[in-house]
Amino acid sequence: MTKNRAVAYQGPGVVEVVDTEFPAFELKDGPGVNPANIGRKVNHGVILKTVATNICGSDQHMVRGRTTAPVGLVLGHEITGEVVEVGPDVEFLAVGDIVSVPFNIACGRCRNCKEGKTGICLNVNPDRPGSAYGYVDMGGWVGGQAEYVLVPYADWNAPKFPDRDQALEKILDLTMLSDIFPTGFHGAVTAGVGVGSTVYVAGAGPVGLAAAASAQLLGAAVVIVGDLNEDRLGQARSFGCETIDVGAGSVPDQLEALLGVPHVDAGIDAVGFEARSQGHGAGAVEAPATVLNALMAATAAGGAIGIPGLYVTDDPGAVDEAARAGALSLSLGTGWAKSLSFTTGQCPVMKYNRQLMMAILHDKVEIAKAVNAKPIPLEDAPRGYAEFDAGAATKYVLNPNGYLPL
Ligand SMILES: NC(=O)c1ccc[n+]([C@@H]2O[C@H](COP(=O)([O-])OP(=O)(O)OC[C@H]3O[C@@H](n4cnc5c(N)ncnc54)[C@H](O)[C@@H]3O)[C@@H](O)[C@H]2O)c1
Ligand SMILES: [Zn+2]
Ligand SMILES: [Zn+2]
């Protein structure tokens, strides 16, 4: 039988590359698999040989022990792959196709999927609406930081690249279509970014950088990125963003120094619940509501805030009891008084996947450069997780099968 290798969560701070089962057209029992999903037939699936699979800040929440992810969970929701086996119910994909895999697993048949809300599909996760590969509370679909992975409802969930050679040539850009490019773009779209907008992006991790590049693509007049990490701010400046160090003063004051007014038209939270008010590592002060409160203060009346940053309902490492259950101390009065609107949740990647693919293929955006994509071998995943956790200004792309230029 063909073997498989995959990145597994082994407890707080620890990931290992382990031997795992080769995928079958059935969801088997394993760490994190919802009992109601065990034995589920997946004749509508394909098995992919992974071409590229990225490490994400969302994975880091689990690896830092900030979720209830079980030990042994195979990680990985940012997947691009080559079809090597086709389930009997798949009509439109064939062996040899190179496909992008939006991280949201969706059935394509339910009420939400029909409305394009693929981040809250009703049929794939018995725990709650919405699912993803290799993620806690997402039904137990096996992660794709692996040599091989199963993709269910593949005619729907695995959009095919038009040309194999062209796809492999731009693969470091195209791999960002599985999550962070659409996610950053969704953040910008839902913040109302358009031609001439002024934009503040909180967070210069890969999602924040993707949001900043997206805001530029949408025609923003100025994009300001805030973080506490100087290397990441330097990365934002490398493609024309202004930057602020959020530890150096209030966000509105620093915006005023740049724009002449203490607010922007559009705000984006690319940080999430592990937001800090200052510092790194041991000296860091965590303040889970700080980014949302700063964005409400810094977004002009009538504006909108896109919130791709992740917030959870169960955080074992929270700063206080309320935050443990996801209840944060928000100045909603500020938001209400300014008639701000908010968009949260998983990005419905499918909604943007094709248009952003076209932007990449036709050289309208250099997303791999913006996020500083770096391929590393699958076996080096523990090092990639550690460096990313330490704040490297790098988007790590795992290369399990040698497709990528190392
Ligand atoms: N909604 C979605 O569909 C979706 C998809 C992908 C990722 N995400 C989430 O987006 C968030 C960002 O992902 P990432 O991969 O870029 O993670 P990341 O951890 O690499 O980046 C977060 C950045 O925020 C910075 N930060 C911390 N406190 C801050 C503050 N007060 N102000 C400004 N910056 C601050 C950190 O220094 C870090 O650089 C995560 O919460 C991730 O789970 C959501
Ligand atoms: Zn991701
Ligand atoms: Zn659905």
CSV table of C-alpha atoms and ligand atoms in Angstrom, one decimal, residues 105-114 117-118 120-124 153 156, ligand 3:
chain,number,residue,atom,x,y,z
A,105,ILE,CA,-15.0,22.2,2.9
A,106,ALA,CA,-18.5,22.7,1.4
A,107,CYS,CA,-21.1,20.5,-0.1
A,108,GLY,CA,-22.2,22.8,-2.9
A,109,ARG,CA,-25.8,21.7,-2.3
A,110,CYS,CA,-27.1,23.3,0.9
A,111,ARG,CA,-28.8,26.6,1.3
A,112,ASN,CA,-25.7,28.5,2.4
A,113,CYS,CA,-23.5,27.0,-0.4
A,114,LYS,CA,-26.1,28.0,-3.0
A,117,LYS,CA,-21.5,31.2,1.8
A,118,THR,CA,-19.2,28.3,1.6
A,120,ILE,CA,-20.8,28.0,6.7
A,121,CYS,CA,-21.8,24.9,4.7
A,122,LEU,CA,-24.5,23.0,6.6
A,123,ASN,CA,-23.7,19.5,5.5
A,124,VAL,CA,-20.0,18.8,6.1
A,153,TYR,CA,-17.3,17.0,-3.2
A,156,TRP,CA,-17.3,21.6,-6.4
B,3,ZN,ZN,-23.2,23.2,1.7
